[in-house]
PDB file of C-alpha atoms in Angstrom:
ATOM      1  CA  UNK A   1     210.057  38.310 259.573  1.00  0.00           C
ATOM      2  CA  UNK A   2     208.506  41.597 258.447  1.00  0.00           C
ATOM      3  CA  UNK A   3     206.653  41.415 255.148  1.00  0.00           C
ATOM      4  CA  UNK A   4     206.385  44.892 253.671  1.00  0.00           C
ATOM      5  CA  UNK A   5     204.087  45.383 250.712  1.00  0.00           C
ATOM      6  CA  UNK A   6     204.450  48.255 248.287  1.00  0.00           C
ATOM      7  CA  UNK A   7     201.358  49.862 249.827  1.00  0.00           C
ATOM      8  CA  UNK A   8     202.829  49.424 253.296  1.00  0.00           C
ATOM      9  CA  UNK A   9     206.120  51.016 252.300  1.00  0.00           C
ATOM     10  CA  UNK A  10     204.347  53.951 250.657  1.00  0.00           C
ATOM     11  CA  UNK A  11     202.222  54.480 253.774  1.00  0.00           C
ATOM     12  CA  UNK A  12     205.315  54.520 255.993  1.00  0.00           C
ATOM     13  CA  UNK A  13     206.982  57.034 253.704  1.00  0.00           C
ATOM     14  CA  UNK A  14     203.826  59.159 253.772  1.00  0.00           C
ATOM     15  CA  UNK A  15     203.836  59.035 257.570  1.00  0.00           C
ATOM     16  CA  UNK A  16     207.457  60.197 257.695  1.00  0.00           C
ATOM     17  CA  UNK A  17     206.671  63.029 255.285  1.00  0.00           C
ATOM     18  CA  UNK A  18     203.674  63.929 257.443  1.00  0.00           C
ATOM     19  CA  UNK A  19     205.897  64.096 260.537  1.00  0.00           C
ATOM     20  CA  UNK A  20     208.330  66.440 258.818  1.00  0.00           C
ATOM     21  CA  UNK A  21     205.548  68.706 257.525  1.00  0.00           C
ATOM     22  CA  UNK A  22     203.496  68.705 260.727  1.00  0.00           C
ATOM     23  CA  UNK A  23     206.091  69.283 263.413  1.00  0.00           C
ATOM     24  CA  UNK A  24     207.070  72.924 263.663  1.00  0.00           C
ATOM     25  CA  UNK A  25     210.377  72.217 265.417  1.00  0.00           C
ATOM     26  CA  UNK A  26     212.953  69.436 265.436  1.00  0.00           C
ATOM     27  CA  UNK A  27     211.828  68.029 268.801  1.00  0.00           C
ATOM     28  CA  UNK A  28     208.212  67.677 267.642  1.00  0.00           C
ATOM     29  CA  UNK A  29     209.249  66.024 264.384  1.00  0.00           C
ATOM     30  CA  UNK A  30     211.463  63.578 266.253  1.00  0.00           C
ATOM     31  CA  UNK A  31     208.727  62.711 268.774  1.00  0.00           C
ATOM     32  CA  UNK A  32     206.260  62.027 265.970  1.00  0.00           C
ATOM     33  CA  UNK A  33     208.700  59.867 263.994  1.00  0.00           C
ATOM     34  CA  UNK A  34     209.676  57.948 267.114  1.00  0.00           C
ATOM     35  CA  UNK A  35     206.032  57.408 268.116  1.00  0.00           C
ATOM     36  CA  UNK A  36     204.999  56.052 264.729  1.00  0.00           C
ATOM     37  CA  UNK A  37     208.035  53.761 264.658  1.00  0.00           C
ATOM     38  CA  UNK A  38     207.096  52.388 268.078  1.00  0.00           C
ATOM     39  CA  UNK A  39     203.518  51.958 266.913  1.00  0.00           C
ATOM     40  CA  UNK A  40     204.720  49.863 263.965  1.00  0.00           C
ATOM     41  CA  UNK A  41     206.653  47.592 266.336  1.00  0.00           C
ATOM     42  CA  UNK A  42     205.578  45.655 269.403  1.00  0.00           C
ATOM     43  CA  UNK A  43     204.734  48.827 271.407  1.00  0.00           C
ATOM     44  CA  UNK A  44     207.381  47.970 273.993  1.00  0.00           C
ATOM     45  CA  UNK A  45     209.054  51.358 273.604  1.00  0.00           C
ATOM     46  CA  UNK A  46     206.084  53.355 274.831  1.00  0.00           C
ATOM     47  CA  UNK A  47     206.245  54.924 278.297  1.00  0.00           C
ATOM     48  CA  UNK A  48     202.612  55.272 279.342  1.00  0.00           C
ATOM     49  CA  UNK A  49     203.438  57.295 282.463  1.00  0.00           C
ATOM     50  CA  UNK A  50     205.042  60.107 280.441  1.00  0.00           C
ATOM     51  CA  UNK A  51     203.587  62.905 278.360  1.00  0.00           C
ATOM     52  CA  UNK A  52     205.020  64.493 275.236  1.00  0.00           C
ATOM     53  CA  UNK A  53     204.516  67.922 273.703  1.00  0.00           C
ATOM     54  CA  UNK A  54     203.906  68.390 269.977  1.00  0.00           C
ATOM     55  CA  UNK A  55     204.145  71.783 268.337  1.00  0.00           C
ATOM     56  CA  UNK A  56     202.761  71.800 264.826  1.00  0.00           C
ATOM     57  CA  UNK A  57     200.645  73.237 262.072  1.00  0.00           C
ATOM     58  CA  UNK A  58     197.955  71.182 260.380  1.00  0.00           C
ATOM     59  CA  UNK A  59     197.005  72.015 256.812  1.00  0.00           C
ATOM     60  CA  UNK A  60     196.235  75.718 256.562  1.00  0.00           C
ATOM     61  CA  UNK A  61     195.204  75.945 260.197  1.00  0.00           C
ATOM     62  CA  UNK A  62     196.861  78.022 262.865  1.00  0.00           C
ATOM     63  CA  UNK A  63     199.850  76.665 264.826  1.00  0.00           C
ATOM     64  CA  UNK A  64     198.862  74.345 267.642  1.00  0.00           C
ATOM     65  CA  UNK A  65     200.533  72.847 270.672  1.00  0.00           C
ATOM     66  CA  UNK A  66     199.244  69.518 271.911  1.00  0.00           C
ATOM     67  CA  UNK A  67     199.998  67.123 274.736  1.00  0.00           C
ATOM     68  CA  UNK A  68     199.859  63.364 274.184  1.00  0.00           C
ATOM     69  CA  UNK A  69     200.667  60.495 276.466  1.00  0.00           C
ATOM     70  CA  UNK A  70     203.560  58.360 275.295  1.00  0.00           C
ATOM     71  CA  UNK A  71     201.328  55.376 274.649  1.00  0.00           C
ATOM     72  CA  UNK A  72     199.911  53.562 271.643  1.00  0.00           C
ATOM     73  CA  UNK A  73     196.280  54.622 272.115  1.00  0.00           C
ATOM     74  CA  UNK A  74     197.035  58.365 271.915  1.00  0.00           C
ATOM     75  CA  UNK A  75     199.322  57.941 268.898  1.00  0.00           C
ATOM     76  CA  UNK A  76     196.675  55.873 267.093  1.00  0.00           C
ATOM     77  CA  UNK A  77     194.036  58.548 267.684  1.00  0.00           C
ATOM     78  CA  UNK A  78     196.483  61.247 266.556  1.00  0.00           C
ATOM     79  CA  UNK A  79     197.162  59.303 263.365  1.00  0.00           C
ATOM     80  CA  UNK A  80     193.458  58.716 262.692  1.00  0.00           C
ATOM     81  CA  UNK A  81     192.571  62.391 263.091  1.00  0.00           C
ATOM     82  CA  UNK A  82     195.524  64.217 261.554  1.00  0.00           C
ATOM     83  CA  UNK A  83     197.037  61.746 259.087  1.00  0.00           C
ATOM     84  CA  UNK A  84     194.049  59.637 258.007  1.00  0.00           C
ATOM     85  CA  UNK A  85     191.804  62.714 258.395  1.00  0.00           C
ATOM     86  CA  UNK A  86     188.784  60.731 259.478  1.00  0.00           C
ATOM     87  CA  UNK A  87     186.955  63.897 260.530  1.00  0.00           C
ATOM     88  CA  UNK A  88     187.563  65.758 257.286  1.00  0.00           C
ATOM     89  CA  UNK A  89     184.081  64.855 256.060  1.00  0.00           C
ATOM     90  CA  UNK A  90     182.583  67.342 258.550  1.00  0.00           C
ATOM     91  CA  UNK A  91     184.242  70.164 256.594  1.00  0.00           C
ATOM     92  CA  UNK A  92     182.064  69.330 253.558  1.00  0.00           C
ATOM     93  CA  UNK A  93     178.746  69.860 255.339  1.00  0.00           C
ATOM     94  CA  UNK A  94     178.373  73.337 253.866  1.00  0.00           C
ATOM     95  CA  UNK A  95     178.640  75.540 256.955  1.00  0.00           C
ATOM     96  CA  UNK A  96     181.161  76.885 259.437  1.00  0.00           C
ATOM     97  CA  UNK A  97     179.969  75.824 262.902  1.00  0.00           C
ATOM     98  CA  UNK A  98     179.525  78.477 265.552  1.00  0.00           C
ATOM     99  CA  UNK A  99     179.807  75.832 268.289  1.00  0.00           C
ATOM    100  CA  UNK A 100     181.088  72.259 268.385  1.00  0.00           C
ATOM    101  CA  UNK A 101     180.257  69.624 270.999  1.00  0.00           C
ATOM    102  CA  UNK A 102     183.119  67.156 271.461  1.00  0.00           C
ATOM    103  CA  UNK A 103     181.353  64.239 273.177  1.00  0.00           C
ATOM    104  CA  UNK A 104     183.899  61.640 274.156  1.00  0.00           C
ATOM    105  CA  UNK A 105     186.746  64.144 274.087  1.00  0.00           C
ATOM    106  CA  UNK A 106     189.411  61.624 275.129  1.00  0.00           C
ATOM    107  CA  UNK A 107     192.683  63.641 275.404  1.00  0.00           C
ATOM    108  CA  UNK A 108     191.397  66.555 273.298  1.00  0.00           C
ATOM    109  CA  UNK A 109     192.923  65.791 269.886  1.00  0.00           C
ATOM    110  CA  UNK A 110     189.626  66.097 268.015  1.00  0.00           C
ATOM    111  CA  UNK A 111     189.135  69.529 269.595  1.00  0.00           C
ATOM    112  CA  UNK A 112     192.602  70.549 268.394  1.00  0.00           C
ATOM    113  CA  UNK A 113     191.684  69.448 264.875  1.00  0.00           C
ATOM    114  CA  UNK A 114     188.440  71.445 265.003  1.00  0.00           C
ATOM    115  CA  UNK A 115     190.290  74.510 266.290  1.00  0.00           C
ATOM    116  CA  UNK A 116     192.773  74.268 263.407  1.00  0.00           C
ATOM    117  CA  UNK A 117     189.848  74.141 260.980  1.00  0.00           C
ATOM    118  CA  UNK A 118     187.613  76.746 262.640  1.00  0.00           C
ATOM    119  CA  UNK A 119     189.603  79.290 264.683  1.00  0.00           C
ATOM    120  CA  UNK A 120     186.510  81.185 265.875  1.00  0.00           C
ATOM    121  CA  UNK A 121     184.156  78.376 266.901  1.00  0.00           C
ATOM    122  CA  UNK A 122     183.277  77.647 270.532  1.00  0.00           C
ATOM    123  CA  UNK A 123     184.203  74.102 271.533  1.00  0.00           C
ATOM    124  CA  UNK A 124     182.530  72.273 274.432  1.00  0.00           C
ATOM    125  CA  UNK A 125     184.031  68.927 275.446  1.00  0.00           C
ATOM    126  CA  UNK A 126     182.876  66.055 277.664  1.00  0.00           C
ATOM    127  CA  UNK A 127     185.221  63.358 278.986  1.00  0.00           C
ATOM    128  CA  UNK A 128     184.523  61.252 282.103  1.00  0.00           C
ATOM    129  CA  UNK A 129     187.756  59.257 282.573  1.00  0.00           C
ATOM    130  CA  UNK A 130     190.237  60.926 284.922  1.00  0.00           C
ATOM    131  CA  UNK A 131     193.386  59.855 283.041  1.00  0.00           C
ATOM    132  CA  UNK A 132     192.121  61.188 279.700  1.00  0.00           C
ATOM    133  CA  UNK A 133     190.541  64.268 281.270  1.00  0.00           C
ATOM    134  CA  UNK A 134     193.833  65.421 282.822  1.00  0.00           C
ATOM    135  CA  UNK A 135     195.496  65.500 279.395  1.00  0.00           C
ATOM    136  CA  UNK A 136     192.431  66.965 277.666  1.00  0.00           C
ATOM    137  CA  UNK A 137     192.293  69.718 280.285  1.00  0.00           C
ATOM    138  CA  UNK A 138     195.762  70.869 279.249  1.00  0.00           C
ATOM    139  CA  UNK A 139     194.909  70.734 275.553  1.00  0.00           C
ATOM    140  CA  UNK A 140     191.590  72.544 275.984  1.00  0.00           C
ATOM    141  CA  UNK A 141     193.289  75.332 277.941  1.00  0.00           C
ATOM    142  CA  UNK A 142     195.201  76.223 274.764  1.00  0.00           C
ATOM    143  CA  UNK A 143     192.153  76.409 272.497  1.00  0.00           C
ATOM    144  CA  UNK A 144     190.775  79.781 273.526  1.00  0.00           C
ATOM    145  CA  UNK A 145     186.972  79.720 273.454  1.00  0.00           C
ATOM    146  CA  UNK A 146     186.510  76.222 274.885  1.00  0.00           C
ATOM    147  CA  UNK A 147     185.072  74.485 277.942  1.00  0.00           C
ATOM    148  CA  UNK A 148     185.632  70.936 279.167  1.00  0.00           C
ATOM    149  CA  UNK A 149     183.466  68.928 281.580  1.00  0.00           C
ATOM    150  CA  UNK A 150     184.440  65.733 283.387  1.00  0.00           C
ATOM    151  CA  UNK A 151     181.171  63.867 282.862  1.00  0.00           C
ATOM    152  CA  UNK A 152     179.804  61.040 280.762  1.00  0.00           C
ATOM    153  CA  UNK A 153     176.909  62.033 278.532  1.00  0.00           C
ATOM    154  CA  UNK A 154     173.836  59.816 278.355  1.00  0.00           C
ATOM    155  CA  UNK A 155     170.060  59.575 278.558  1.00  0.00           C
ATOM    156  CA  UNK A 156     169.748  60.197 282.313  1.00  0.00           C
ATOM    157  CA  UNK A 157     171.475  61.830 285.261  1.00  0.00           C
ATOM    158  CA  UNK A 158     173.284  59.641 287.770  1.00  0.00           C
ATOM    159  CA  UNK A 159     176.405  57.572 288.269  1.00  0.00           C
ATOM    160  CA  UNK A 160     177.518  54.742 285.997  1.00  0.00           C
ATOM    161  CA  UNK A 161     180.187  52.062 286.007  1.00  0.00           C
ATOM    162  CA  UNK A 162     182.842  52.836 283.458  1.00  0.00           C
ATOM    163  CA  UNK A 163     185.712  50.677 282.199  1.00  0.00           C
ATOM    164  CA  UNK A 164     189.019  51.948 280.846  1.00  0.00           C
ATOM    165  CA  UNK A 165     191.916  50.234 279.122  1.00  0.00           C
ATOM    166  CA  UNK A 166     195.161  52.245 278.869  1.00  0.00           C
ATOM    167  CA  UNK A 167     196.556  50.409 275.870  1.00  0.00           C
ATOM    168  CA  UNK A 168     193.582  50.542 273.526  1.00  0.00           C
ATOM    169  CA  UNK A 169     192.549  53.311 271.164  1.00  0.00           C
ATOM    170  CA  UNK A 170     189.257  54.557 272.556  1.00  0.00           C
ATOM    171  CA  UNK A 171     189.729  52.034 275.351  1.00  0.00           C
ATOM    172  CA  UNK A 172     186.878  53.138 277.587  1.00  0.00           C
ATOM    173  CA  UNK A 173     183.189  52.387 277.740  1.00  0.00           C
ATOM    174  CA  UNK A 174     180.165  52.296 280.026  1.00  0.00           C
ATOM    175  CA  UNK A 175     179.601  48.844 281.506  1.00  0.00           C
ATOM    176  CA  UNK A 176     176.446  47.112 280.301  1.00  0.00           C
ATOM    177  CA  UNK A 177     174.710  44.016 281.684  1.00  0.00           C
ATOM    178  CA  UNK A 178     176.017  41.916 278.785  1.00  0.00           C
ATOM    179  CA  UNK A 179     179.574  43.253 278.930  1.00  0.00           C
ATOM    180  CA  UNK A 180     182.286  40.611 279.342  1.00  0.00           C
ATOM    181  CA  UNK A 181     185.312  42.877 278.956  1.00  0.00           C
ATOM    182  CA  UNK A 182     185.918  42.772 282.711  1.00  0.00           C
ATOM    183  CA  UNK A 183     187.236  39.261 282.160  1.00  0.00           C
ATOM    184  CA  UNK A 184     189.950  40.552 279.810  1.00  0.00           C
ATOM    185  CA  UNK A 185     193.356  41.665 281.035  1.00  0.00           C
ATOM    186  CA  UNK A 186     194.022  45.361 281.510  1.00  0.00           C
ATOM    187  CA  UNK A 187     190.498  46.675 282.073  1.00  0.00           C
ATOM    188  CA  UNK A 188     189.889  48.827 285.144  1.00  0.00           C
ATOM    189  CA  UNK A 189     186.413  49.721 286.387  1.00  0.00           C
ATOM    190  CA  UNK A 190     185.652  53.152 287.794  1.00  0.00           C
ATOM    191  CA  UNK A 191     182.479  55.114 288.556  1.00  0.00           C
ATOM    192  CA  UNK A 192     181.730  58.397 286.811  1.00  0.00           C
ATOM    193  CA  UNK A 193     179.007  61.028 286.702  1.00  0.00           C
ATOM    194  CA  UNK A 194     176.527  60.868 283.837  1.00  0.00           C
ATOM    195  CA  UNK A 195     174.425  63.830 282.698  1.00  0.00           C
ATOM    196  CA  UNK A 196     171.728  64.489 280.104  1.00  0.00           C
ATOM    197  CA  UNK A 197     172.912  67.224 277.791  1.00  0.00           C
ATOM    198  CA  UNK A 198     169.612  69.055 277.360  1.00  0.00           C
ATOM    199  CA  UNK A 199     169.446  69.870 281.089  1.00  0.00           C
ATOM    200  CA  UNK A 200     173.184  70.553 281.255  1.00  0.00           C
ATOM    201  CA  UNK A 201     173.008  73.021 278.358  1.00  0.00           C
ATOM    202  CA  UNK A 202     170.443  75.092 280.220  1.00  0.00           C
ATOM    203  CA  UNK A 203     171.974  74.721 283.683  1.00  0.00           C
ATOM    204  CA  UNK A 204     175.507  75.650 282.539  1.00  0.00           C
ATOM    205  CA  UNK A 205     174.316  78.196 279.944  1.00  0.00           C
ATOM    206  CA  UNK A 206     176.170  76.443 277.134  1.00  0.00           C
ATOM    207  CA  UNK A 207     175.838  77.512 273.499  1.00  0.00           C
ATOM    208  CA  UNK A 208     173.386  75.511 271.444  1.00  0.00           C
ATOM    209  CA  UNK A 209     175.183  72.705 269.591  1.00  0.00           C
ATOM    210  CA  UNK A 210     175.826  73.445 265.925  1.00  0.00           C
ATOM    211  CA  UNK A 211     178.161  70.556 265.034  1.00  0.00           C
ATOM    212  CA  UNK A 212     178.146  67.484 267.294  1.00  0.00           C
ATOM    213  CA  UNK A 213     180.969  64.928 267.357  1.00  0.00           C
ATOM    214  CA  UNK A 214     180.155  61.723 269.252  1.00  0.00           C
ATOM    215  CA  UNK A 215     182.564  58.889 269.996  1.00  0.00           C
ATOM    216  CA  UNK A 216     181.461  57.087 273.157  1.00  0.00           C
ATOM    217  CA  UNK A 217     182.222  53.437 272.393  1.00  0.00           C
ATOM    218  CA  UNK A 218     178.729  52.015 271.918  1.00  0.00           C
ATOM    219  CA  UNK A 219     176.414  54.408 273.778  1.00  0.00           C
ATOM    220  CA  UNK A 220     175.753  56.860 270.956  1.00  0.00           C
ATOM    221  CA  UNK A 221     171.968  56.270 270.993  1.00  0.00           C
ATOM    222  CA  UNK A 222     171.794  57.298 274.653  1.00  0.00           C
ATOM    223  CA  UNK A 223     173.736  60.485 273.875  1.00  0.00           C
ATOM    224  CA  UNK A 224     171.321  61.360 271.066  1.00  0.00           C
ATOM    225  CA  UNK A 225     168.386  60.742 273.399  1.00  0.00           C
ATOM    226  CA  UNK A 226     169.924  62.901 276.141  1.00  0.00           C
ATOM    227  CA  UNK A 227     170.296  65.839 273.775  1.00  0.00           C
ATOM    228  CA  UNK A 228     166.503  66.066 273.704  1.00  0.00           C
ATOM    229  CA  UNK A 229     165.226  69.106 271.816  1.00  0.00           C
ATOM    230  CA  UNK A 230     168.762  70.361 271.203  1.00  0.00           C
ATOM    231  CA  UNK A 231     169.471  67.636 268.668  1.00  0.00           C
ATOM    232  CA  UNK A 232     166.938  69.386 266.458  1.00  0.00           C
ATOM    233  CA  UNK A 233     168.873  72.677 266.385  1.00  0.00           C
ATOM    234  CA  UNK A 234     172.229  71.179 265.330  1.00  0.00           C
ATOM    235  CA  UNK A 235     173.223  71.390 261.691  1.00  0.00           C
ATOM    236  CA  UNK A 236     175.687  68.523 261.563  1.00  0.00           C
ATOM    237  CA  UNK A 237     176.633  65.326 263.388  1.00  0.00           C
ATOM    238  CA  UNK A 238     179.836  63.305 263.219  1.00  0.00           C
ATOM    239  CA  UNK A 239     179.310  59.988 264.979  1.00  0.00           C
ATOM    240  CA  UNK A 240     181.270  56.740 265.280  1.00  0.00           C
ATOM    241  CA  UNK A 241     179.487  53.409 265.659  1.00  0.00           C
ATOM    242  CA  UNK A 242     180.867  49.934 266.383  1.00  0.00           C
ATOM    243  CA  UNK A 243     178.244  47.523 265.093  1.00  0.00           C
ATOM    244  CA  UNK A 244     175.771  47.362 262.168  1.00  0.00           C
ATOM    245  CA  UNK A 245     172.831  47.405 264.593  1.00  0.00           C
ATOM    246  CA  UNK A 246     174.118  50.485 266.404  1.00  0.00           C
ATOM    247  CA  UNK A 247     174.847  52.208 263.107  1.00  0.00           C
ATOM    248  CA  UNK A 248     171.280  51.614 261.937  1.00  0.00           C
ATOM    249  CA  UNK A 249     169.769  52.780 265.242  1.00  0.00           C
ATOM    250  CA  UNK A 250     171.777  56.015 265.172  1.00  0.00           C
ATOM    251  CA  UNK A 251     170.944  56.570 261.524  1.00  0.00           C
ATOM    252  CA  UNK A 252     167.209  56.205 262.222  1.00  0.00           C
ATOM    253  CA  UNK A 253     167.433  58.620 265.170  1.00  0.00           C
ATOM    254  CA  UNK A 254     169.139  61.230 263.021  1.00  0.00           C
ATOM    255  CA  UNK A 255     166.685  60.796 260.153  1.00  0.00           C
ATOM    256  CA  UNK A 256     163.806  61.315 262.598  1.00  0.00           C
ATOM    257  CA  UNK A 257     165.481  64.513 263.839  1.00  0.00           C
ATOM    258  CA  UNK A 258     165.612  65.946 260.315  1.00  0.00           C
ATOM    259  CA  UNK A 259     169.132  64.962 259.252  1.00  0.00           C
ATOM    260  CA  UNK A 260     170.274  63.527 255.981  1.00  0.00           C
ATOM    261  CA  UNK A 261     173.020  60.920 256.319  1.00  0.00           C
ATOM    262  CA  UNK A 262     175.671  62.245 253.978  1.00  0.00           C
ATOM    263  CA  UNK A 263     178.377  59.663 254.335  1.00  0.00           C
ATOM    264  CA  UNK A 264     179.368  56.526 256.235  1.00  0.00           C
ATOM    265  CA  UNK A 265     183.138  56.072 256.342  1.00  0.00           C
ATOM    266  CA  UNK A 266     184.272  52.538 257.151  1.00  0.00           C
ATOM    267  CA  UNK A 267     187.136  52.224 259.639  1.00  0.00           C
ATOM    268  CA  UNK A 268     187.064  48.433 259.724  1.00  0.00           C
ATOM    269  CA  UNK A 269     184.535  45.594 259.624  1.00  0.00           C
ATOM    270  CA  UNK A 270     182.746  47.004 262.696  1.00  0.00           C
ATOM    271  CA  UNK A 271     183.536  50.697 263.210  1.00  0.00           C
ATOM    272  CA  UNK A 272     182.054  53.302 260.889  1.00  0.00           C
ATOM    273  CA  UNK A 273     182.064  57.087 261.026  1.00  0.00           C
ATOM    274  CA  UNK A 274     178.611  58.409 260.228  1.00  0.00           C
ATOM    275  CA  UNK A 275     178.271  61.978 258.927  1.00  0.00           C
ATOM    276  CA  UNK A 276     174.888  63.711 258.852  1.00  0.00           C
ATOM    277  CA  UNK A 277     173.684  67.131 257.696  1.00  0.00           C
ATOM    278  CA  UNK A 278     170.494  68.922 258.687  1.00  0.00           C
ATOM    279  CA  UNK A 279     167.956  69.157 255.886  1.00  0.00           C
ATOM    280  CA  UNK A 280     164.982  70.374 257.898  1.00  0.00           C
ATOM    281  CA  UNK A 281     164.125  71.567 261.396  1.00  0.00           C
ATOM    282  CA  UNK A 282     161.900  69.179 263.308  1.00  0.00           C
ATOM    283  CA  UNK A 283     161.949  70.934 266.683  1.00  0.00           C
ATOM    284  CA  UNK A 284     161.034  74.611 266.631  1.00  0.00           C
ATOM    285  CA  UNK A 285     162.774  76.565 269.386  1.00  0.00           C
ATOM    286  CA  UNK A 286     162.365  80.128 270.490  1.00  0.00           C
ATOM    287  CA  UNK A 287     165.187  82.461 269.501  1.00  0.00           C
TER     288      UNK A 287
END
């Protein structure tokens, strides 16, 4: 028996209104409505081996075309970014970024959101998992000034074990010694390349990071460490953590690099989106 509260009913109505306002054609509106209805059910209607195209306009941004997989994880991320607007806090940092690093790009939906907000910024994405990268590659190709790399970002160069779960939002992470997720159903282990960003920025002649978005399922500290001196030139950081200890470690790293933690948005009892703004330059770099 479904127990719908007033708040639940209002949220569903808001989602339907969002679908009608976001989709720029009937097919896109129908795909969004259908996806959210399946998400509210038992997820049995999803077809993970199929992709769907969404044409839409988000807020006052330019029209966008995006590809999603017909599976719960992609729809959840779409809802979090475009309906719940979990990244909106980065638009209050007081500057328009010249470059954005999308670390943990997944299928490229965050990059699409950033492009809608900042049409002229350069976006650089990093996504190691093959299944997510293939979709992100299509989405990044539509963004204009954007580059996407199939690598994990961390504190050293090498190869790491990486686990993915097709039915979970953000269902991928680097395997640690204490990780027991391999015992759970649905996880698949692969091996991916890992690179430090400071060396990669210089080797690939990438723009210096201005706004950095990090969502790497528990290895955010290693990403911050691998940025090296380039963390000090960024003006803003948008970072998701999944434990109080990790949140505090990331916060201390950012404070040491000259950032002021502006906001900490709670997703649930574990996940929080940390937003930081540069208040001073710690690392002086040659122009």
